[in-house]
GROMACS .gro file of C-alpha atoms in nm:
model
  415
    1UNK     CA    1   4.386  13.671  -4.452
    2UNK     CA    2   4.142  13.788  -4.207
    3UNK     CA    3   4.139  13.904  -3.835
    4UNK     CA    4   3.836  13.922  -3.647
    5UNK     CA    5   3.786  14.184  -3.409
    6UNK     CA    6   3.647  14.233  -3.041
    7UNK     CA    7   3.440  13.940  -2.981
    8UNK     CA    8   3.174  14.111  -2.731
    9UNK     CA    9   3.004  14.293  -3.032
   10UNK     CA   10   2.680  14.445  -3.024
   11UNK     CA   11   2.645  14.200  -2.662
   12UNK     CA   12   2.650  14.611  -2.542
   13UNK     CA   13   2.615  14.959  -2.651
   14UNK     CA   14   2.961  15.061  -2.630
   15UNK     CA   15   2.997  15.479  -2.622
   16UNK     CA   16   3.154  15.595  -2.879
   17UNK     CA   17   3.253  15.980  -2.943
   18UNK     CA   18   3.033  15.933  -3.255
   19UNK     CA   19   2.713  15.884  -3.310
   20UNK     CA   20   2.449  15.823  -3.547
   21UNK     CA   21   2.276  16.183  -3.489
   22UNK     CA   22   2.657  16.276  -3.550
   23UNK     CA   23   2.642  16.116  -3.865
   24UNK     CA   24   2.273  16.219  -3.981
   25UNK     CA   25   2.378  16.620  -3.852
   26UNK     CA   26   2.702  16.522  -4.115
   27UNK     CA   27   2.418  16.422  -4.410
   28UNK     CA   28   2.238  16.763  -4.369
   29UNK     CA   29   2.560  16.954  -4.369
   30UNK     CA   30   2.687  16.802  -4.731
   31UNK     CA   31   2.355  16.882  -4.894
   32UNK     CA   32   2.474  17.039  -5.216
   33UNK     CA   33   2.787  16.971  -5.133
   34UNK     CA   34   2.949  16.617  -5.152
   35UNK     CA   35   2.755  16.367  -5.407
   36UNK     CA   36   2.534  16.102  -5.379
   37UNK     CA   37   2.783  15.856  -5.562
   38UNK     CA   38   2.636  15.560  -5.781
   39UNK     CA   39   2.626  15.237  -5.667
   40UNK     CA   40   2.679  15.000  -5.989
   41UNK     CA   41   2.611  14.627  -6.011
   42UNK     CA   42   2.920  14.433  -6.106
   43UNK     CA   43   2.804  14.081  -6.340
   44UNK     CA   44   3.113  13.990  -6.290
   45UNK     CA   45   3.183  13.959  -5.907
   46UNK     CA   46   2.837  13.907  -5.906
   47UNK     CA   47   2.936  13.506  -6.098
   48UNK     CA   48   3.259  13.522  -5.869
   49UNK     CA   49   3.075  13.575  -5.529
   50UNK     CA   50   2.735  13.389  -5.622
   51UNK     CA   51   2.527  13.637  -5.474
   52UNK     CA   52   2.467  14.051  -5.624
   53UNK     CA   53   2.765  14.297  -5.557
   54UNK     CA   54   2.728  14.632  -5.611
   55UNK     CA   55   3.015  14.908  -5.619
   56UNK     CA   56   2.968  15.223  -5.450
   57UNK     CA   57   3.156  15.473  -5.660
   58UNK     CA   58   3.315  15.693  -5.472
   59UNK     CA   59   3.552  15.765  -5.715
   60UNK     CA   60   3.325  15.944  -5.893
   61UNK     CA   61   3.290  16.187  -5.580
   62UNK     CA   62   3.403  16.555  -5.640
   63UNK     CA   63   3.753  16.590  -5.581
   64UNK     CA   64   3.814  16.183  -5.702
   65UNK     CA   65   3.732  16.073  -5.317
   66UNK     CA   66   3.527  16.035  -4.981
   67UNK     CA   67   3.768  16.280  -4.839
   68UNK     CA   68   3.587  16.594  -4.931
   69UNK     CA   69   3.293  16.453  -4.633
   70UNK     CA   70   3.478  16.452  -4.369
   71UNK     CA   71   3.683  16.792  -4.438
   72UNK     CA   72   3.381  16.950  -4.522
   73UNK     CA   73   3.229  16.867  -4.171
   74UNK     CA   74   3.540  16.935  -4.003
   75UNK     CA   75   3.624  17.275  -4.151
   76UNK     CA   76   3.233  17.392  -4.099
   77UNK     CA   77   3.248  17.305  -3.749
   78UNK     CA   78   3.509  17.574  -3.639
   79UNK     CA   79   3.435  17.893  -3.450
   80UNK     CA   80   3.452  18.230  -3.649
   81UNK     CA   81   3.799  18.291  -3.475
   82UNK     CA   82   3.942  17.937  -3.615
   83UNK     CA   83   3.827  17.997  -3.921
   84UNK     CA   84   3.981  18.363  -3.967
   85UNK     CA   85   4.313  18.168  -3.875
   86UNK     CA   86   4.298  17.928  -4.142
   87UNK     CA   87   4.351  17.524  -4.177
   88UNK     CA   88   4.667  17.320  -4.217
   89UNK     CA   89   4.736  16.951  -4.354
   90UNK     CA   90   4.944  16.765  -4.488
   91UNK     CA   91   4.867  16.506  -4.766
   92UNK     CA   92   4.999  16.325  -5.048
   93UNK     CA   93   4.677  16.383  -5.232
   94UNK     CA   94   4.297  16.291  -5.120
   95UNK     CA   95   4.257  16.429  -4.808
   96UNK     CA   96   4.477  16.728  -4.929
   97UNK     CA   97   4.228  16.807  -5.201
   98UNK     CA   98   3.962  16.772  -4.958
   99UNK     CA   99   4.065  17.026  -4.725
  100UNK     CA  100   4.121  17.256  -5.061
  101UNK     CA  101   3.787  17.241  -5.161
  102UNK     CA  102   3.571  17.235  -4.853
  103UNK     CA  103   3.825  17.502  -4.732
  104UNK     CA  104   3.709  17.698  -5.082
  105UNK     CA  105   3.364  17.654  -5.027
  106UNK     CA  106   3.341  17.782  -4.659
  107UNK     CA  107   3.580  18.050  -4.747
  108UNK     CA  108   3.832  17.932  -4.536
  109UNK     CA  109   4.189  17.999  -4.613
  110UNK     CA  110   4.408  17.656  -4.670
  111UNK     CA  111   4.746  17.583  -4.652
  112UNK     CA  112   4.820  17.230  -4.782
  113UNK     CA  113   5.197  17.037  -4.735
  114UNK     CA  114   5.250  16.785  -4.975
  115UNK     CA  115   5.597  16.552  -4.980
  116UNK     CA  116   5.805  16.661  -5.272
  117UNK     CA  117   5.807  16.353  -5.463
  118UNK     CA  118   5.387  16.370  -5.486
  119UNK     CA  119   5.252  16.302  -5.816
  120UNK     CA  120   5.192  16.609  -6.040
  121UNK     CA  121   4.842  16.587  -6.126
  122UNK     CA  122   4.765  16.570  -5.746
  123UNK     CA  123   4.965  16.918  -5.647
  124UNK     CA  124   4.762  17.065  -5.954
  125UNK     CA  125   4.463  16.989  -5.875
  126UNK     CA  126   4.508  17.078  -5.493
  127UNK     CA  127   4.608  17.423  -5.587
  128UNK     CA  128   4.316  17.434  -5.835
  129UNK     CA  129   4.071  17.364  -5.557
  130UNK     CA  130   4.192  17.692  -5.404
  131UNK     CA  131   4.478  17.567  -5.150
  132UNK     CA  132   4.852  17.749  -5.098
  133UNK     CA  133   5.056  17.397  -5.144
  134UNK     CA  134   5.422  17.387  -4.964
  135UNK     CA  135   5.619  17.101  -5.114
  136UNK     CA  136   5.817  16.993  -4.783
  137UNK     CA  137   6.024  16.633  -4.678
  138UNK     CA  138   6.064  16.292  -4.886
  139UNK     CA  139   5.791  16.114  -4.699
  140UNK     CA  140   5.469  16.211  -4.519
  141UNK     CA  141   5.614  16.194  -4.185
  142UNK     CA  142   5.813  16.439  -4.228
  143UNK     CA  143   5.518  16.640  -4.458
  144UNK     CA  144   5.292  16.570  -4.116
  145UNK     CA  145   5.608  16.734  -3.894
  146UNK     CA  146   5.567  17.057  -4.112
  147UNK     CA  147   5.235  17.096  -4.123
  148UNK     CA  148   5.183  17.059  -3.753
  149UNK     CA  149   5.500  17.297  -3.713
  150UNK     CA  150   5.327  17.553  -3.898
  151UNK     CA  151   5.018  17.512  -3.712
  152UNK     CA  152   5.181  17.569  -3.431
  153UNK     CA  153   5.368  17.891  -3.532
  154UNK     CA  154   5.043  18.072  -3.722
  155UNK     CA  155   4.772  17.937  -3.488
  156UNK     CA  156   4.624  17.737  -3.827
  157UNK     CA  157   4.400  17.495  -3.752
  158UNK     CA  158   4.510  17.164  -3.852
  159UNK     CA  159   4.293  16.883  -4.020
  160UNK     CA  160   4.344  16.565  -3.949
  161UNK     CA  161   4.288  16.286  -4.199
  162UNK     CA  162   4.137  16.061  -3.993
  163UNK     CA  163   4.191  16.119  -3.643
  164UNK     CA  164   3.894  16.319  -3.546
  165UNK     CA  165   3.492  16.301  -3.463
  166UNK     CA  166   3.365  16.551  -3.714
  167UNK     CA  167   3.609  16.383  -3.963
  168UNK     CA  168   3.468  16.009  -3.882
  169UNK     CA  169   3.123  16.157  -3.904
  170UNK     CA  170   3.154  16.284  -4.199
  171UNK     CA  171   3.291  15.958  -4.383
  172UNK     CA  172   2.987  15.813  -4.191
  173UNK     CA  173   2.734  15.971  -4.444
  174UNK     CA  174   2.829  15.713  -4.678
  175UNK     CA  175   2.705  15.433  -4.493
  176UNK     CA  176   2.410  15.588  -4.474
  177UNK     CA  177   2.383  15.630  -4.855
  178UNK     CA  178   2.482  15.270  -4.858
  179UNK     CA  179   2.164  15.164  -4.669
  180UNK     CA  180   1.959  15.384  -4.878
  181UNK     CA  181   2.046  15.266  -5.223
  182UNK     CA  182   2.085  14.920  -5.104
  183UNK     CA  183   1.872  14.838  -4.792
  184UNK     CA  184   1.892  14.457  -4.917
  185UNK     CA  185   2.306  14.491  -4.803
  186UNK     CA  186   2.457  14.216  -4.625
  187UNK     CA  187   2.813  14.258  -4.624
  188UNK     CA  188   3.034  14.623  -4.666
  189UNK     CA  189   3.369  14.588  -4.741
  190UNK     CA  190   3.561  14.948  -4.709
  191UNK     CA  191   3.925  14.998  -4.749
  192UNK     CA  192   4.114  15.070  -4.435
  193UNK     CA  193   4.416  15.308  -4.393
  194UNK     CA  194   4.407  15.518  -3.994
  195UNK     CA  195   4.019  15.401  -4.012
  196UNK     CA  196   3.814  15.737  -4.066
  197UNK     CA  197   3.607  15.574  -4.311
  198UNK     CA  198   3.565  15.240  -4.186
  199UNK     CA  199   3.455  15.368  -3.793
  200UNK     CA  200   3.271  15.603  -3.957
  201UNK     CA  201   3.063  15.377  -4.254
  202UNK     CA  202   3.030  15.127  -3.963
  203UNK     CA  203   2.859  15.396  -3.696
  204UNK     CA  204   2.597  15.426  -3.909
  205UNK     CA  205   2.549  15.109  -4.049
  206UNK     CA  206   2.544  14.908  -3.734
  207UNK     CA  207   2.291  15.133  -3.542
  208UNK     CA  208   2.056  15.095  -3.837
  209UNK     CA  209   2.112  14.738  -3.938
  210UNK     CA  210   2.297  14.568  -3.693
  211UNK     CA  211   2.268  14.238  -3.872
  212UNK     CA  212   2.492  14.369  -4.153
  213UNK     CA  213   2.875  14.265  -4.150
  214UNK     CA  214   3.107  14.569  -4.205
  215UNK     CA  215   3.472  14.439  -4.303
  216UNK     CA  216   3.751  14.643  -4.327
  217UNK     CA  217   4.071  14.552  -4.585
  218UNK     CA  218   4.404  14.665  -4.540
  219UNK     CA  219   4.760  14.614  -4.798
  220UNK     CA  220   4.924  14.316  -4.616
  221UNK     CA  221   5.240  14.556  -4.640
  222UNK     CA  222   5.054  14.795  -4.422
  223UNK     CA  223   4.795  14.653  -4.219
  224UNK     CA  224   4.856  14.834  -3.887
  225UNK     CA  225   4.551  14.712  -3.780
  226UNK     CA  226   4.561  14.321  -3.719
  227UNK     CA  227   4.858  14.369  -3.476
  228UNK     CA  228   4.702  14.690  -3.284
  229UNK     CA  229   4.374  14.491  -3.223
  230UNK     CA  230   4.567  14.235  -3.060
  231UNK     CA  231   4.748  14.453  -2.838
  232UNK     CA  232   4.406  14.629  -2.768
  233UNK     CA  233   4.599  15.022  -2.844
  234UNK     CA  234   4.706  15.141  -3.127
  235UNK     CA  235   5.118  15.035  -3.257
  236UNK     CA  236   5.275  15.171  -3.481
  237UNK     CA  237   5.469  14.972  -3.837
  238UNK     CA  238   5.796  15.076  -3.880
  239UNK     CA  239   5.832  15.046  -4.228
  240UNK     CA  240   5.485  15.024  -4.410
  241UNK     CA  241   5.481  14.941  -4.789
  242UNK     CA  242   5.234  14.886  -5.050
  243UNK     CA  243   5.148  15.067  -5.390
  244UNK     CA  244   4.773  15.152  -5.217
  245UNK     CA  245   4.906  15.503  -5.077
  246UNK     CA  246   4.572  15.574  -4.976
  247UNK     CA  247   4.599  15.338  -4.689
  248UNK     CA  248   4.923  15.348  -4.622
  249UNK     CA  249   4.900  15.487  -4.305
  250UNK     CA  250   5.156  15.292  -4.017
  251UNK     CA  251   4.929  15.304  -3.724
  252UNK     CA  252   4.544  15.356  -3.672
  253UNK     CA  253   4.400  15.678  -3.528
  254UNK     CA  254   4.339  15.678  -3.169
  255UNK     CA  255   3.987  15.817  -3.202
  256UNK     CA  256   3.881  15.592  -3.495
  257UNK     CA  257   4.096  15.299  -3.328
  258UNK     CA  258   3.793  15.180  -2.993
  259UNK     CA  259   3.519  15.238  -3.277
  260UNK     CA  260   3.664  14.977  -3.543
  261UNK     CA  261   3.711  14.741  -3.273
  262UNK     CA  262   3.361  14.733  -3.129
  263UNK     CA  263   3.173  14.796  -3.417
  264UNK     CA  264   3.396  14.656  -3.747
  265UNK     CA  265   3.352  14.280  -3.768
  266UNK     CA  266   3.630  14.178  -3.928
  267UNK     CA  267   3.987  14.306  -4.126
  268UNK     CA  268   4.135  14.172  -4.404
  269UNK     CA  269   4.479  14.164  -4.578
  270UNK     CA  270   4.546  14.195  -4.919
  271UNK     CA  271   4.851  14.120  -5.122
  272UNK     CA  272   4.993  14.386  -5.406
  273UNK     CA  273   4.887  14.104  -5.673
  274UNK     CA  274   4.526  14.119  -5.578
  275UNK     CA  275   4.542  14.508  -5.571
  276UNK     CA  276   4.682  14.548  -5.924
  277UNK     CA  277   4.399  14.289  -6.027
  278UNK     CA  278   4.135  14.441  -5.849
  279UNK     CA  279   4.232  14.775  -6.042
  280UNK     CA  280   4.255  14.638  -6.387
  281UNK     CA  281   3.927  14.464  -6.306
  282UNK     CA  282   3.766  14.768  -6.215
  283UNK     CA  283   3.903  14.932  -6.566
  284UNK     CA  284   3.830  14.615  -6.795
  285UNK     CA  285   3.482  14.545  -6.603
  286UNK     CA  286   3.323  14.790  -6.459
  287UNK     CA  287   3.497  15.114  -6.694
  288UNK     CA  288   3.614  15.261  -6.382
  289UNK     CA  289   3.922  15.457  -6.288
  290UNK     CA  290   4.005  15.335  -5.926
  291UNK     CA  291   4.325  15.419  -5.709
  292UNK     CA  292   4.464  15.112  -5.564
  293UNK     CA  293   4.319  15.189  -5.193
  294UNK     CA  294   4.026  15.239  -5.369
  295UNK     CA  295   4.037  14.850  -5.520
  296UNK     CA  296   4.100  14.711  -5.164
  297UNK     CA  297   3.757  14.580  -5.131
  298UNK     CA  298   3.752  14.401  -5.455
  299UNK     CA  299   4.074  14.262  -5.402
  300UNK     CA  300   3.967  14.096  -5.088
  301UNK     CA  301   3.627  13.969  -5.309
  302UNK     CA  302   3.853  13.829  -5.587
  303UNK     CA  303   4.104  13.676  -5.290
  304UNK     CA  304   3.815  13.484  -5.149
  305UNK     CA  305   3.509  13.519  -5.281
  306UNK     CA  306   3.325  13.239  -5.126
  307UNK     CA  307   3.336  13.360  -4.813
  308UNK     CA  308   3.119  13.673  -4.848
  309UNK     CA  309   2.717  13.687  -4.795
  310UNK     CA  310   2.537  13.860  -5.043
  311UNK     CA  311   2.446  14.125  -5.118
  312UNK     CA  312   2.770  14.285  -5.095
  313UNK     CA  313   2.858  14.656  -5.096
  314UNK     CA  314   3.259  14.779  -5.234
  315UNK     CA  315   3.320  15.086  -5.168
  316UNK     CA  316   3.601  15.229  -5.417
  317UNK     CA  317   3.687  15.491  -5.192
  318UNK     CA  318   3.897  15.679  -5.420
  319UNK     CA  319   4.020  15.733  -5.811
  320UNK     CA  320   4.295  15.964  -5.795
  321UNK     CA  321   4.596  15.766  -5.958
  322UNK     CA  322   4.873  15.909  -6.084
  323UNK     CA  323   4.876  15.821  -6.475
  324UNK     CA  324   5.244  15.656  -6.449
  325UNK     CA  325   5.166  15.452  -6.140
  326UNK     CA  326   4.846  15.346  -6.359
  327UNK     CA  327   5.052  15.208  -6.623
  328UNK     CA  328   5.312  15.010  -6.376
  329UNK     CA  329   5.010  14.900  -6.188
  330UNK     CA  330   4.796  14.798  -6.527
  331UNK     CA  331   5.134  14.596  -6.617
  332UNK     CA  332   5.167  14.425  -6.272
  333UNK     CA  333   4.764  14.352  -6.233
  334UNK     CA  334   4.834  14.169  -6.643
  335UNK     CA  335   5.106  13.995  -6.478
  336UNK     CA  336   4.961  13.882  -6.212
  337UNK     CA  337   4.654  13.758  -6.385
  338UNK     CA  338   4.851  13.566  -6.646
  339UNK     CA  339   4.810  13.801  -6.912
  340UNK     CA  340   5.145  13.944  -6.926
  341UNK     CA  341   5.485  13.726  -6.968
  342UNK     CA  342   5.874  13.847  -6.990
  343UNK     CA  343   6.068  13.638  -7.108
  344UNK     CA  344   6.463  13.683  -7.192
  345UNK     CA  345   6.619  13.457  -7.485
  346UNK     CA  346   6.911  13.422  -7.669
  347UNK     CA  347   6.940  13.430  -8.049
  348UNK     CA  348   7.247  13.364  -8.291
  349UNK     CA  349   7.374  13.678  -8.426
  350UNK     CA  350   7.313  13.703  -8.765
  351UNK     CA  351   7.023  13.867  -9.003
  352UNK     CA  352   6.704  13.783  -8.978
  353UNK     CA  353   6.709  13.610  -8.649
  354UNK     CA  354   6.500  13.856  -8.491
  355UNK     CA  355   6.257  13.853  -8.721
  356UNK     CA  356   6.201  13.478  -8.756
  357UNK     CA  357   6.202  13.472  -8.364
  358UNK     CA  358   5.844  13.761  -8.427
  359UNK     CA  359   5.725  13.519  -8.656
  360UNK     CA  360   5.727  13.254  -8.414
  361UNK     CA  361   5.574  13.478  -8.192
  362UNK     CA  362   5.246  13.553  -8.453
  363UNK     CA  363   5.182  13.198  -8.473
  364UNK     CA  364   5.182  13.153  -8.076
  365UNK     CA  365   4.896  13.448  -8.117
  366UNK     CA  366   5.145  13.633  -7.848
  367UNK     CA  367   5.095  14.002  -7.914
  368UNK     CA  368   5.460  14.170  -7.828
  369UNK     CA  369   5.467  14.486  -7.613
  370UNK     CA  370   5.797  14.540  -7.599
  371UNK     CA  371   6.132  14.432  -7.762
  372UNK     CA  372   6.497  14.493  -7.612
  373UNK     CA  373   6.790  14.375  -7.819
  374UNK     CA  374   7.124  14.323  -7.665
  375UNK     CA  375   7.431  14.240  -7.890
  376UNK     CA  376   7.728  14.362  -7.627
  377UNK     CA  377   7.742  14.260  -7.294
  378UNK     CA  378   8.031  14.046  -7.147
  379UNK     CA  379   7.770  13.751  -7.061
  380UNK     CA  380   7.707  13.688  -7.423
  381UNK     CA  381   7.921  13.472  -7.631
  382UNK     CA  382   8.067  13.620  -8.000
  383UNK     CA  383   7.806  13.466  -8.172
  384UNK     CA  384   7.546  13.560  -7.957
  385UNK     CA  385   7.250  13.836  -7.897
  386UNK     CA  386   7.017  13.833  -7.609
  387UNK     CA  387   6.682  13.928  -7.659
  388UNK     CA  388   6.405  14.076  -7.367
  389UNK     CA  389   6.076  14.048  -7.457
  390UNK     CA  390   5.736  14.131  -7.298
  391UNK     CA  391   5.425  13.988  -7.424
  392UNK     CA  392   5.068  14.045  -7.406
  393UNK     CA  393   4.905  13.687  -7.342
  394UNK     CA  394   4.559  13.531  -7.259
  395UNK     CA  395   4.648  13.386  -6.957
  396UNK     CA  396   4.875  13.129  -6.735
  397UNK     CA  397   4.800  12.862  -6.993
  398UNK     CA  398   4.889  13.058  -7.292
  399UNK     CA  399   5.184  13.200  -7.148
  400UNK     CA  400   5.327  12.827  -7.027
  401UNK     CA  401   5.248  12.720  -7.408
  402UNK     CA  402   5.431  13.064  -7.551
  403UNK     CA  403   5.761  12.883  -7.325
  404UNK     CA  404   5.731  12.602  -7.396
  405UNK     CA  405   5.672  12.622  -7.770
  406UNK     CA  406   5.993  12.881  -7.787
  407UNK     CA  407   6.213  12.633  -7.624
  408UNK     CA  408   6.098  12.312  -7.888
  409UNK     CA  409   6.196  12.551  -8.188
  410UNK     CA  410   6.534  12.568  -8.022
  411UNK     CA  411   6.536  12.880  -7.884
  412UNK     CA  412   6.730  12.961  -7.525
  413UNK     CA  413   6.485  13.062  -7.297
  414UNK     CA  414   6.674  13.195  -7.005
  415UNK     CA  415   6.365  13.366  -6.785
   0.00000   0.00000   0.00000
């Protein structure tokens, strides 16, 4: 689904708290700090869209995401007294690591609050980058409140993940890199949570190339921008829900909101199935590990490839994904793509019945990933067993053929 932003776009030059000069200043500040990440072409997406598609690989940035850019610019702008007091942040992952590394590079003490359920690799990485990590709360809102309490109690400077002009200017350096690496670009797709990245990219790109369309992408279950833009002010979602925790933000930031409304051409939403399919595509076709939030622009391309004018640049904003979550998402992505089939069947409880079923699946060229064999269940007859199968298949048509062939062979397929 897509939503247009302000119709008056480009008819006047609105005043914003972040300008092209700010972004250019941030770019100079980040020399030797952040990487100029690679721009990779995607043959598969190019064929799908019908014009060149390039992937801007911020998943290969230091700390694994674009967040270092804004965090460094924000902390570097602190006066000596503020630096002496240290900084504090709240994050489940990417912002935490960006603040930790930026603080270490600048010699500033950092404390990062993370939810108690934060993935262990992200907690370990944040500590290794030099931050003191405090685990607090079950959800990010509780963690955020704890960090703000800490800031008030200690005088540490709270580093917001997106709601500050310096953060936006730092993220905007990504837009300058895109124009330098792909000067012929016509459309840029970027994931949107609070809006800092989209706002920064739009400031840089629209100032230099107003003809380029900047399109934001949100997860459908955490899309706070469409209703906010419709009402003209940020509104909060009650229960944002998505696997893409990097863009799981319940309310747009006050600072980026007006910039997004004025300069971003369109906000699109994508489903969880599209996100998992996009992540799988990045891994299989591009050989790139991308987190769900980073795959959102690719999900938009997969959902409506005919609606984009190329050349297109899709920003892969991050690659920090917990291995256990990645395993679940890949399985979900294979199912969404029709390459993973789950079935429950009833068999006669006799020796060799399971072996015969597996032999039949071998003939059907379906790869068995997992088998669960249940013999003691009140739903079963005395001479029955139930088998739950997880199969790797070749696509939707193959899934249909496998289920139909099993029924024709006399097996009772429950689901």
